[in-house]
């Protein structure tokens, strides 16, 4: 007897090197699940609580490793529940292959149980979305899904698998994996020469580090460039950790969401900006490139830019980011003329940055903790140990952390900004915890996820998953019983009024304990750091509920600093 479609699908996954599949079961995919079970552990099945979180976990693997994570869900609502996760992955640049069950081909146009146009729903949020209509096409489709998910700017690929195609025997078996994205060289010589000339002739050059600049290879190449040519750097929230600690004097902070950071002033004063791995979704170009004075912008990325009213670069270098940076480094002659210790704009930006980091007076309120006290505790943890990684959800706390927490390792601070999706942090941390457990580093590698009380409950059911699989990580909740980031913006727009933002009180310690996890509650700033350290030493998932004082949140949205001009 030959192999079924499900067995061919699984053999292609195995050949691709897939070691783990996040899933929720259902009748339309049970043949695939059975084929995975029959492998006796060669592919680990992770049973999750909902499809959205399962796909977040798969995407988290993609962001960390560059290899697409895999999620497998059943038909109907199972597929529909992937939508938020897949658009998040595509916008953030996270490689993920999602496989979704479907009714038999003969029923897909009928109003029958869980009949739905899977591809029609998910095509707008994916780089690649197709349905397999023949067992002979399984290997081709799976191979193309992985290539599309991983190449260029990574993102989501979706494959719809009709039930009959999985059940039927394959007349021919095609294992088309493993596949890899094409290896790219540097950008073409003419564009590299033009980029070097523009930077060499600039009076105030600046590097804008975007999300794809924070891959390991790109970071190594960027640091090598900076060691010879000390150009000031600002980064988007996604482009963190690209500047080494010993080069910190070149780093002028992160920019994002609001135009009111020291780095924004440097963006304004620069006459030539080298945008590395930058996507406008990370920080809207209308916020940083709208001055009347002409700037030369160089787009250095793995893919071409999309034409934008405020982002239409003069020079485009498309190719391997790391290879392009190495070629550019050899063409630059800035080392003799660009002194960071004599650059008045860099000196002023650093002064503003230092004042920014140290200048806010924290007022303590009984029973509540200021956001900066929490960030201070997190900073102390990472200053003492470089093996800590932070996964940050969306909310007011996201901005406090993005602006004030200093890291020097690429992707040490993982956050969402493209869609600003609630509920991502916990699944991302769990995905990393699965890898740490497999690698035997789960008690030494420190994984800390952070959310608000609203965002946490979007994926909190997965705490049960974390307990079942004995994962080690710490989750911190900034709790103010409110969707505060929305509230602050409403109050600024509507004369101090807000609506539909207040939430109820939740005892997250009891919630965690009900799942089998450990819980702590913090109401005093002095307890923050000791509690985090205690939590890190506990086996299994730990939830820390911190009652937060957000009274200073209005400062997050204040107007920009005065221009240098």
Coordinates of C-alpha atoms in Angstrom, one line a residue:
X1 CA 0.0 0.0 0.0
X2 CA 1.3 3.4 -0.9
X3 CA 1.5 6.6 1.2
X4 CA -1.6 8.7 1.8
X5 CA -1.5 12.4 1.1
X6 CA -1.2 13.1 4.9
X7 CA 1.9 10.9 5.1
X8 CA 3.5 12.6 2.1
X9 CA 2.8 16.0 3.7
X10 CA 4.4 14.9 6.9
X11 CA 7.4 13.4 5.1
X12 CA 7.9 16.7 3.4
X13 CA 7.8 18.5 6.8
X14 CA 10.3 16.0 8.3
X15 CA 12.6 16.4 5.3
X16 CA 12.5 20.2 5.7
X17 CA 13.8 19.7 9.2
X18 CA 10.6 20.6 11.1
X19 CA 11.0 19.4 14.7
X20 CA 7.8 20.9 16.2
X21 CA 4.3 21.5 15.1
X22 CA 1.8 23.7 17.2
X23 CA -1.7 22.4 16.8
X24 CA -5.4 22.1 17.8
X25 CA -7.0 18.9 16.6
X26 CA -10.1 18.3 14.4
X27 CA -11.6 15.8 12.0
X28 CA -10.3 17.4 8.8
X29 CA -6.6 17.1 9.9
X30 CA -6.7 13.9 12.0
X31 CA -5.0 11.9 9.2
X32 CA -2.1 14.4 9.4
X33 CA -1.9 14.2 13.2
X34 CA -1.9 10.4 13.0
X35 CA 1.0 10.5 10.4
X36 CA 2.9 12.7 12.8
X37 CA 2.2 10.4 15.8
X38 CA 3.4 7.5 13.8
X39 CA 6.9 9.1 13.6
X40 CA 7.4 8.3 17.3
X41 CA 8.5 11.7 18.3
X42 CA 10.6 12.8 15.3
X43 CA 8.2 15.8 15.1
X44 CA 6.9 17.0 18.4
X45 CA 3.2 17.9 18.6
X46 CA 2.3 20.8 20.8
X47 CA -1.4 20.9 21.8
X48 CA -2.4 24.5 22.3
X49 CA -5.5 26.2 23.7
X50 CA -6.4 28.3 20.6
X51 CA -5.3 28.7 17.0
X52 CA -4.2 32.3 17.3
X53 CA -1.8 31.6 20.1
X54 CA -0.5 28.4 18.4
X55 CA 0.3 30.5 15.3
X56 CA 2.0 33.1 17.5
X57 CA 4.2 30.4 18.9
X58 CA 5.1 29.2 15.4
X59 CA 5.9 32.7 14.3
X60 CA 8.0 33.3 17.4
X61 CA 10.2 30.4 16.3
X62 CA 10.5 32.0 12.8
X63 CA 11.6 35.3 14.2
X64 CA 14.3 33.8 16.5
X65 CA 15.7 31.3 14.0
X66 CA 14.8 32.5 10.5
X67 CA 13.4 29.0 9.8
X68 CA 9.6 29.0 9.5
X69 CA 7.7 27.6 12.5
X70 CA 4.7 25.4 11.7
X71 CA 1.1 25.5 12.9
X72 CA -1.6 22.9 12.0
X73 CA -5.3 23.7 12.5
X74 CA -8.6 22.2 11.5
X75 CA -11.2 23.6 9.1
X76 CA -13.7 26.4 9.6
X77 CA -13.2 28.5 12.7
X78 CA -9.8 26.8 13.2
X79 CA -8.5 28.4 9.9
X80 CA -10.4 31.7 10.5
X81 CA -8.7 32.0 13.9
X82 CA -5.3 32.2 12.2
X83 CA -6.0 35.6 10.6
X84 CA -4.7 37.9 13.3
X85 CA -1.6 35.8 13.9
X86 CA -0.7 35.6 10.2
X87 CA -1.1 39.3 9.4
X88 CA 1.0 40.0 12.5
X89 CA 3.7 37.6 11.2
X90 CA 3.7 39.1 7.7
X91 CA 3.9 42.7 9.1
X92 CA 6.6 41.8 11.6
X93 CA 8.8 39.7 9.3
X94 CA 8.3 36.4 11.1
X95 CA 8.5 33.2 9.0
X96 CA 5.6 30.8 9.6
X97 CA 3.9 28.1 7.6
X98 CA 0.3 27.5 8.5
X99 CA -1.5 24.4 7.4
X100 CA -5.3 24.4 7.6
X101 CA -7.9 21.6 7.1
X102 CA -10.6 21.9 4.6
X103 CA -13.7 20.0 3.5
X104 CA -13.3 17.5 0.6
X105 CA -12.9 19.1 -2.8
X106 CA -16.3 18.0 -3.9
X107 CA -17.9 19.9 -1.0
X108 CA -16.0 23.1 -1.0
X109 CA -18.8 25.0 -3.0
X110 CA -21.6 23.7 -0.8
X111 CA -23.1 25.1 2.4
X112 CA -21.9 22.2 4.4
X113 CA -20.2 21.8 7.8
X114 CA -17.1 24.1 8.0
X115 CA -17.0 24.7 4.3
X116 CA -15.1 27.9 3.7
X117 CA -12.9 29.6 1.2
X118 CA -9.7 29.2 3.3
X119 CA -7.4 30.8 0.7
X120 CA -9.8 33.6 0.0
X121 CA -9.8 34.6 3.6
X122 CA -6.1 34.3 4.3
X123 CA -4.5 35.4 1.0
X124 CA -4.6 39.1 1.9
X125 CA -2.6 38.5 5.1
X126 CA 0.0 36.1 3.7
X127 CA 2.9 36.2 1.3
X128 CA 1.7 32.9 -0.1
X129 CA -1.7 31.1 0.2
X130 CA -2.8 28.1 -1.8
X131 CA -5.0 25.0 -1.6
X132 CA -3.6 21.6 -2.6
X133 CA -6.0 20.1 -5.1
X134 CA -4.1 16.9 -5.9
X135 CA -1.9 14.5 -4.0
X136 CA 0.7 15.0 -6.7
X137 CA 1.1 18.6 -5.8
X138 CA 1.8 18.2 -2.0
X139 CA 5.6 18.3 -2.2
X140 CA 5.6 21.3 -4.5
X141 CA 3.2 23.3 -2.4
X142 CA 5.0 22.6 0.8
X143 CA 8.3 23.4 -0.7
X144 CA 7.0 26.7 -2.1
X145 CA 5.4 27.6 1.2
X146 CA 8.6 27.4 3.1
X147 CA 10.6 29.3 0.4
X148 CA 8.0 32.1 0.4
X149 CA 7.8 32.3 4.2
X150 CA 11.6 32.5 4.7
X151 CA 12.9 34.5 1.7
X152 CA 13.3 38.3 1.4
X153 CA 11.3 39.9 4.2
X154 CA 9.9 36.8 6.0
X155 CA 6.2 36.4 6.7
X156 CA 3.3 34.0 6.6
X157 CA 2.5 31.2 4.1
X158 CA -0.7 29.3 4.3
X159 CA -1.6 25.8 2.8
X160 CA -5.2 24.6 2.7
X161 CA -5.4 20.7 2.8
X162 CA -8.8 19.3 1.7
X163 CA -9.7 16.2 3.7
X164 CA -9.9 13.8 0.7
X165 CA -6.5 14.9 -0.6
X166 CA -5.0 13.9 2.8
X167 CA -6.9 10.6 2.9
X168 CA -6.3 9.4 -0.7
X169 CA -3.4 7.3 -1.6
X170 CA -0.7 9.1 -3.7
X171 CA -0.1 7.5 -7.1
X172 CA 3.4 9.0 -6.9
X173 CA 5.4 10.3 -3.9
X174 CA 7.3 13.6 -4.3
X175 CA 9.4 14.7 -1.4
X176 CA 10.5 18.2 -2.6
X177 CA 12.1 19.3 0.6
X178 CA 14.4 20.5 2.0
X179 CA 14.3 23.8 0.3
X180 CA 16.0 27.1 1.3
X181 CA 15.6 30.7 0.2
X182 CA 18.0 31.7 -2.5
X183 CA 21.4 32.9 -1.3
X184 CA 21.8 36.6 -2.1
X185 CA 25.0 38.5 -2.7
X186 CA 25.5 42.2 -2.1
X187 CA 23.6 44.9 -4.0
X188 CA 24.9 45.8 -7.5
X189 CA 28.2 47.7 -7.8
X190 CA 26.6 50.9 -9.1
X191 CA 24.2 51.3 -6.2
X192 CA 26.9 50.5 -3.6
X193 CA 29.2 53.1 -5.2
X194 CA 26.4 55.7 -5.2
X195 CA 25.6 54.9 -1.5
X196 CA 29.3 55.2 -0.5
X197 CA 29.6 58.5 -2.4
X198 CA 26.5 60.0 -0.7
X199 CA 27.7 59.0 2.8
X200 CA 31.3 60.1 2.2
X201 CA 30.0 63.6 1.1
X202 CA 27.5 63.9 3.9
X203 CA 28.0 66.4 6.7
X204 CA 25.6 64.7 9.1
X205 CA 25.2 61.0 8.1
X206 CA 23.0 58.8 10.1
X207 CA 22.0 55.1 10.2
X208 CA 18.4 54.0 10.8
X209 CA 18.5 50.4 12.0
X210 CA 15.3 48.6 11.1
X211 CA 13.9 45.1 11.9
X212 CA 15.9 43.1 9.4
X213 CA 19.1 44.9 10.5
X214 CA 18.7 43.0 13.8
X215 CA 19.3 39.5 12.3
X216 CA 22.6 38.0 13.5
X217 CA 24.5 38.2 10.2
X218 CA 23.4 41.8 9.5
X219 CA 24.2 42.9 13.1
X220 CA 27.8 41.5 12.8
X221 CA 28.3 43.3 9.5
X222 CA 26.9 46.6 10.9
X223 CA 29.1 46.4 13.9
X224 CA 32.1 45.9 11.7
X225 CA 31.2 49.0 9.7
X226 CA 30.7 51.1 12.9
X227 CA 34.1 49.9 14.3
X228 CA 35.8 51.6 11.3
X229 CA 33.3 54.4 10.4
X230 CA 31.6 55.7 13.6
X231 CA 28.3 56.8 12.1
X232 CA 25.5 57.7 14.7
X233 CA 22.7 55.2 14.9
X234 CA 19.0 55.3 15.8
X235 CA 16.8 52.2 15.6
X236 CA 13.1 51.4 15.3
X237 CA 11.6 49.4 18.1
X238 CA 12.2 46.2 16.0
X239 CA 15.8 47.2 15.1
X240 CA 17.1 46.9 18.7
X241 CA 20.4 45.5 19.9
X242 CA 22.4 46.2 16.7
X243 CA 24.9 48.5 18.4
X244 CA 27.5 46.7 20.6
X245 CA 27.9 47.8 24.2
X246 CA 31.4 49.1 23.6
X247 CA 30.0 51.3 20.8
X248 CA 27.1 52.6 22.8
X249 CA 28.3 56.2 22.4
X250 CA 27.1 56.0 18.8
X251 CA 23.6 54.9 19.7
X252 CA 21.0 57.6 20.1
X253 CA 18.0 55.5 21.1
X254 CA 14.9 54.1 19.5
X255 CA 12.2 55.9 17.5
X256 CA 8.6 54.8 17.0
X257 CA 4.9 55.5 17.4
X258 CA 5.4 59.1 18.4
X259 CA 7.8 61.7 17.1
X260 CA 9.2 62.9 20.5
X261 CA 12.5 61.1 21.1
X262 CA 16.1 62.3 21.0
X263 CA 16.6 60.1 18.0
X264 CA 13.9 62.0 16.1
X265 CA 16.0 65.1 16.3
X266 CA 19.0 63.3 14.8
X267 CA 16.7 62.1 12.0
X268 CA 15.7 65.6 11.3
X269 CA 19.2 67.1 11.3
X270 CA 20.8 64.4 9.2
X271 CA 21.5 65.2 5.6
X272 CA 22.1 61.5 4.6
X273 CA 20.2 58.6 6.1
X274 CA 21.2 55.0 5.6
X275 CA 18.1 52.9 6.3
X276 CA 19.1 49.3 6.9
X277 CA 16.4 46.6 6.8
X278 CA 13.8 49.3 7.4
X279 CA 10.1 48.9 6.6
X280 CA 7.8 51.9 6.8
X281 CA 5.4 49.9 9.0
X282 CA 8.0 50.0 11.8
X283 CA 7.9 53.8 12.0
X284 CA 5.8 55.8 9.6
X285 CA 8.0 57.9 7.4
X286 CA 5.5 60.8 7.6
X287 CA 6.7 61.2 11.2
X288 CA 10.4 61.4 10.5
X289 CA 10.8 62.5 6.9
X290 CA 8.5 65.4 6.4
X291 CA 10.9 68.4 6.7
X292 CA 11.3 70.8 3.8
X293 CA 15.1 70.3 3.7
X294 CA 16.2 67.7 1.3
X295 CA 17.8 64.5 2.7
X296 CA 19.6 61.8 0.8
X297 CA 18.0 58.5 1.8
X298 CA 19.7 55.2 1.0
X299 CA 17.5 52.1 1.2
X300 CA 19.7 49.0 2.0
X301 CA 17.5 45.9 2.3
X302 CA 16.8 42.4 1.1
X303 CA 13.8 43.6 -0.9
X304 CA 12.9 46.8 -2.8
X305 CA 11.1 49.6 -1.1
X306 CA 7.4 50.4 -1.6
X307 CA 6.9 53.9 -3.1
X308 CA 5.6 56.1 -0.3
X309 CA 5.0 59.9 -0.4
X310 CA 7.5 60.3 2.5
X311 CA 9.8 57.4 1.7
X312 CA 11.2 57.4 -1.8
X313 CA 14.9 56.8 -1.4
X314 CA 17.4 58.3 -3.7
X315 CA 19.6 55.2 -3.7
X316 CA 18.5 51.6 -3.5
X317 CA 20.8 48.7 -2.5
X318 CA 19.0 45.4 -2.7
X319 CA 20.6 42.1 -1.8
X320 CA 21.9 40.4 1.3
X321 CA 22.0 43.0 4.0
X322 CA 25.1 41.6 5.6
X323 CA 27.0 41.3 2.3
X324 CA 25.9 44.7 1.2
X325 CA 27.2 46.3 4.4
X326 CA 30.5 44.5 4.0
X327 CA 30.9 45.9 0.5
X328 CA 29.8 49.4 1.6
X329 CA 32.3 49.3 4.5
X330 CA 35.2 48.9 2.1
X331 CA 34.0 51.8 0.0
X332 CA 33.6 54.4 2.8
X333 CA 36.2 56.9 3.7
X334 CA 34.5 58.4 6.7
X335 CA 36.9 57.1 9.4
X336 CA 39.3 60.1 9.1
X337 CA 36.6 62.8 8.9
X338 CA 33.8 61.6 11.2
X339 CA 34.7 61.8 14.8
X340 CA 31.8 61.0 17.2
X341 CA 33.5 63.1 19.9
X342 CA 33.4 66.2 17.7
X343 CA 30.0 65.7 16.1
X344 CA 27.9 68.4 17.6
X345 CA 24.6 66.8 16.6
X346 CA 25.7 63.5 18.1
X347 CA 26.9 65.2 21.2
X348 CA 23.6 67.0 21.6
X349 CA 21.6 63.9 20.9
X350 CA 23.5 61.9 23.5
X351 CA 23.0 64.7 26.0
X352 CA 19.3 64.7 25.3
X353 CA 19.3 60.9 25.5
X354 CA 21.0 60.9 28.9
X355 CA 18.7 63.6 30.2
X356 CA 15.8 61.6 28.8
X357 CA 16.9 58.4 30.6
X358 CA 17.6 60.1 33.8
X359 CA 15.4 63.2 33.8
X360 CA 11.9 62.0 34.8
X361 CA 11.1 62.4 38.5
X362 CA 9.3 59.3 39.7
X363 CA 6.6 60.0 42.2
X364 CA 5.7 56.9 44.3
X365 CA 2.1 56.2 45.2
X366 CA 1.2 53.8 48.0
X367 CA 0.2 50.4 46.6
X368 CA 1.3 51.2 43.1
X369 CA 4.5 50.9 41.1
X370 CA 5.7 53.5 38.5
X371 CA 6.5 52.0 35.1
X372 CA 10.1 53.3 35.3
X373 CA 10.6 51.3 38.6
X374 CA 9.6 48.2 36.7
X375 CA 11.9 49.0 33.7
X376 CA 14.7 49.6 36.3
X377 CA 14.2 46.1 37.7
X378 CA 14.3 44.6 34.2
X379 CA 17.4 46.6 33.4
X380 CA 19.2 45.4 36.5
X381 CA 18.4 41.8 35.4
X382 CA 19.8 42.2 31.9
X383 CA 22.8 44.2 33.2
X384 CA 23.7 41.3 35.5
X385 CA 23.2 38.6 32.8
X386 CA 23.3 38.8 29.0
X387 CA 21.2 35.6 28.6
X388 CA 17.9 37.3 29.3
X389 CA 15.4 37.9 26.4
X390 CA 12.3 40.1 26.7
X391 CA 9.1 39.5 24.7
X392 CA 6.8 42.5 24.9
X393 CA 3.1 42.8 24.1
X394 CA 1.3 46.0 23.1
X395 CA 0.2 48.8 25.5
X396 CA 1.5 51.8 27.4
X397 CA 4.2 49.6 29.1
X398 CA 5.4 48.7 25.6
X399 CA 6.4 52.4 25.0
X400 CA 8.1 52.7 28.5
X401 CA 10.1 49.6 27.8
X402 CA 11.0 50.4 24.2
X403 CA 12.2 53.9 25.2
X404 CA 14.1 53.2 28.5
X405 CA 15.3 49.5 28.5
X406 CA 18.8 49.3 27.1
X407 CA 19.9 46.1 25.4
X408 CA 23.0 45.2 23.3
X409 CA 22.1 41.9 21.8
X410 CA 20.2 41.6 18.5
X411 CA 16.5 40.6 19.1
X412 CA 17.1 40.6 22.9
X413 CA 14.0 42.8 23.0
X414 CA 11.2 41.3 20.9
X415 CA 8.1 43.4 20.4
X416 CA 5.1 44.0 18.1
X417 CA 4.7 47.2 16.2
X418 CA 3.5 46.4 12.7
X419 CA 0.0 45.5 13.8
X420 CA 0.5 46.3 17.5
X421 CA -1.2 43.0 18.3
X422 CA -2.5 42.2 21.8
X423 CA -1.6 38.7 23.2
X424 CA 1.6 38.0 21.4
X425 CA 4.2 38.1 24.3
X426 CA 3.2 35.0 26.2
X427 CA 3.1 32.7 23.2
X428 CA 6.4 34.2 21.9
X429 CA 8.1 33.4 25.3
X430 CA 6.6 29.9 25.3
X431 CA 8.0 29.3 21.9
X432 CA 11.4 30.3 23.1
X433 CA 11.0 28.1 26.2
X434 CA 10.2 25.1 24.0
X435 CA 13.6 25.6 22.2
X436 CA 15.4 26.2 25.5
X437 CA 14.0 23.0 26.9
X438 CA 15.1 21.0 23.8
X439 CA 18.5 22.6 24.0
X440 CA 18.9 21.9 27.7
X441 CA 19.2 25.6 28.6
X442 CA 15.8 26.1 30.1
X443 CA 17.1 26.7 33.6
X444 CA 19.9 29.1 32.5
X445 CA 18.3 31.0 29.7
X446 CA 16.1 33.8 31.2
X447 CA 12.9 34.4 29.3
X448 CA 10.6 37.2 30.4
X449 CA 7.4 38.2 28.6
X450 CA 5.5 41.4 29.5
X451 CA 1.9 42.4 28.9
X452 CA -0.9 44.6 30.3
X453 CA -3.8 43.1 32.1
X454 CA -5.9 43.5 29.0
X455 CA -3.5 41.9 26.6
X456 CA -2.6 39.0 28.9
X457 CA -6.2 37.6 28.8
X458 CA -6.0 37.4 25.0
X459 CA -3.7 34.4 25.3
X460 CA -3.8 33.6 29.1
X461 CA -5.4 30.2 28.5
X462 CA -2.0 29.1 27.1
X463 CA -0.7 29.2 30.7
X464 CA -2.2 25.7 30.9
X465 CA -0.1 24.7 27.9
X466 CA 3.0 26.0 29.5
X467 CA 2.3 24.0 32.7
X468 CA 1.5 20.8 30.7
X469 CA 4.8 21.0 28.9
X470 CA 6.8 22.2 32.0
X471 CA 8.1 25.4 30.4
X472 CA 10.3 27.8 32.3
X473 CA 9.7 31.6 31.8
X474 CA 8.4 34.6 33.7
X475 CA 5.4 36.7 32.6
X476 CA 5.0 40.2 34.1
X477 CA 1.6 41.9 34.0
X478 CA 1.4 45.7 34.2
X479 CA -2.0 45.9 35.8
X480 CA -4.1 49.1 36.0
X481 CA -7.5 47.5 35.1
X482 CA -7.7 49.6 31.9
X483 CA -6.7 49.7 28.2
X484 CA -4.5 52.6 29.2
X485 CA -2.8 53.3 25.9
X486 CA -6.2 53.9 24.3
X487 CA -7.4 55.9 27.3
X488 CA -4.5 58.4 27.2
X489 CA -5.0 59.0 23.5
X490 CA -8.7 59.5 23.9
X491 CA -8.2 62.0 26.7
X492 CA -5.8 64.0 24.5
X493 CA -8.3 64.1 21.7
X494 CA -11.5 64.5 23.6
X495 CA -10.8 67.1 26.3
X496 CA -9.9 64.6 29.0
X497 CA -12.8 62.2 28.4
X498 CA -12.5 58.5 27.6
X499 CA -14.9 55.6 27.0
X500 CA -14.9 51.8 26.6
X501 CA -11.5 51.4 28.3
X502 CA -12.0 50.4 31.9
X503 CA -11.7 46.8 32.9
X504 CA -12.5 44.8 36.0
X505 CA -10.1 43.6 38.7
X506 CA -8.6 40.1 38.2
X507 CA -6.6 38.2 40.8
X508 CA -3.9 37.0 38.4
X509 CA -2.1 35.2 41.2
X510 CA -5.1 32.9 41.8
X511 CA -5.5 32.7 38.0
X512 CA -2.0 31.4 37.6
X513 CA -2.3 29.0 40.5
X514 CA -5.5 27.6 39.1
X515 CA -3.5 26.6 36.0
X516 CA -0.8 25.0 38.1
X517 CA 1.6 28.0 37.6
X518 CA 3.2 30.2 40.3
X519 CA 1.9 33.7 41.0
X520 CA 3.2 36.8 42.8
X521 CA 1.7 40.2 43.3
X522 CA 3.8 43.3 43.6
X523 CA 2.6 46.7 45.0
X524 CA 5.8 48.3 46.0
X525 CA 8.8 49.4 43.8
X526 CA 11.2 47.8 46.2
X527 CA 9.7 44.4 45.5
X528 CA 10.1 44.5 41.7
X529 CA 13.7 43.3 41.2
X530 CA 13.8 40.7 44.1
X531 CA 10.5 39.2 42.9
X532 CA 11.8 38.9 39.3
X533 CA 15.0 37.2 40.5
X534 CA 13.0 34.9 42.7
X535 CA 10.6 34.0 39.8
X536 CA 13.6 33.3 37.5
X537 CA 14.8 30.7 39.9
X538 CA 11.5 28.8 40.1
X539 CA 10.8 25.8 37.8
X540 CA 7.8 26.2 35.6
X541 CA 5.9 29.3 34.4
X542 CA 5.6 32.2 36.9
X543 CA 3.2 35.2 36.6
X544 CA 4.0 38.5 38.4
X545 CA 1.1 40.9 38.7
X546 CA 2.4 44.4 39.3
X547 CA -0.1 47.1 40.2
X548 CA 1.1 50.0 38.1
X549 CA 0.8 53.8 38.4
X550 CA 0.2 55.2 34.9
X551 CA -0.3 58.8 36.0
X552 CA 2.7 59.9 34.0
X553 CA 1.6 58.2 30.7
X554 CA 0.7 61.6 29.2
X555 CA 4.4 62.2 28.8
X556 CA 4.6 59.3 26.3
X557 CA 2.6 61.4 23.8
X558 CA 4.0 64.8 24.4
X559 CA 5.2 66.9 21.4
X560 CA 8.6 66.3 19.9
X561 CA 11.8 67.9 21.2
X562 CA 12.8 71.2 19.6
X563 CA 14.7 70.9 16.3
X564 CA 18.4 71.3 16.3
X565 CA 18.1 73.7 13.4

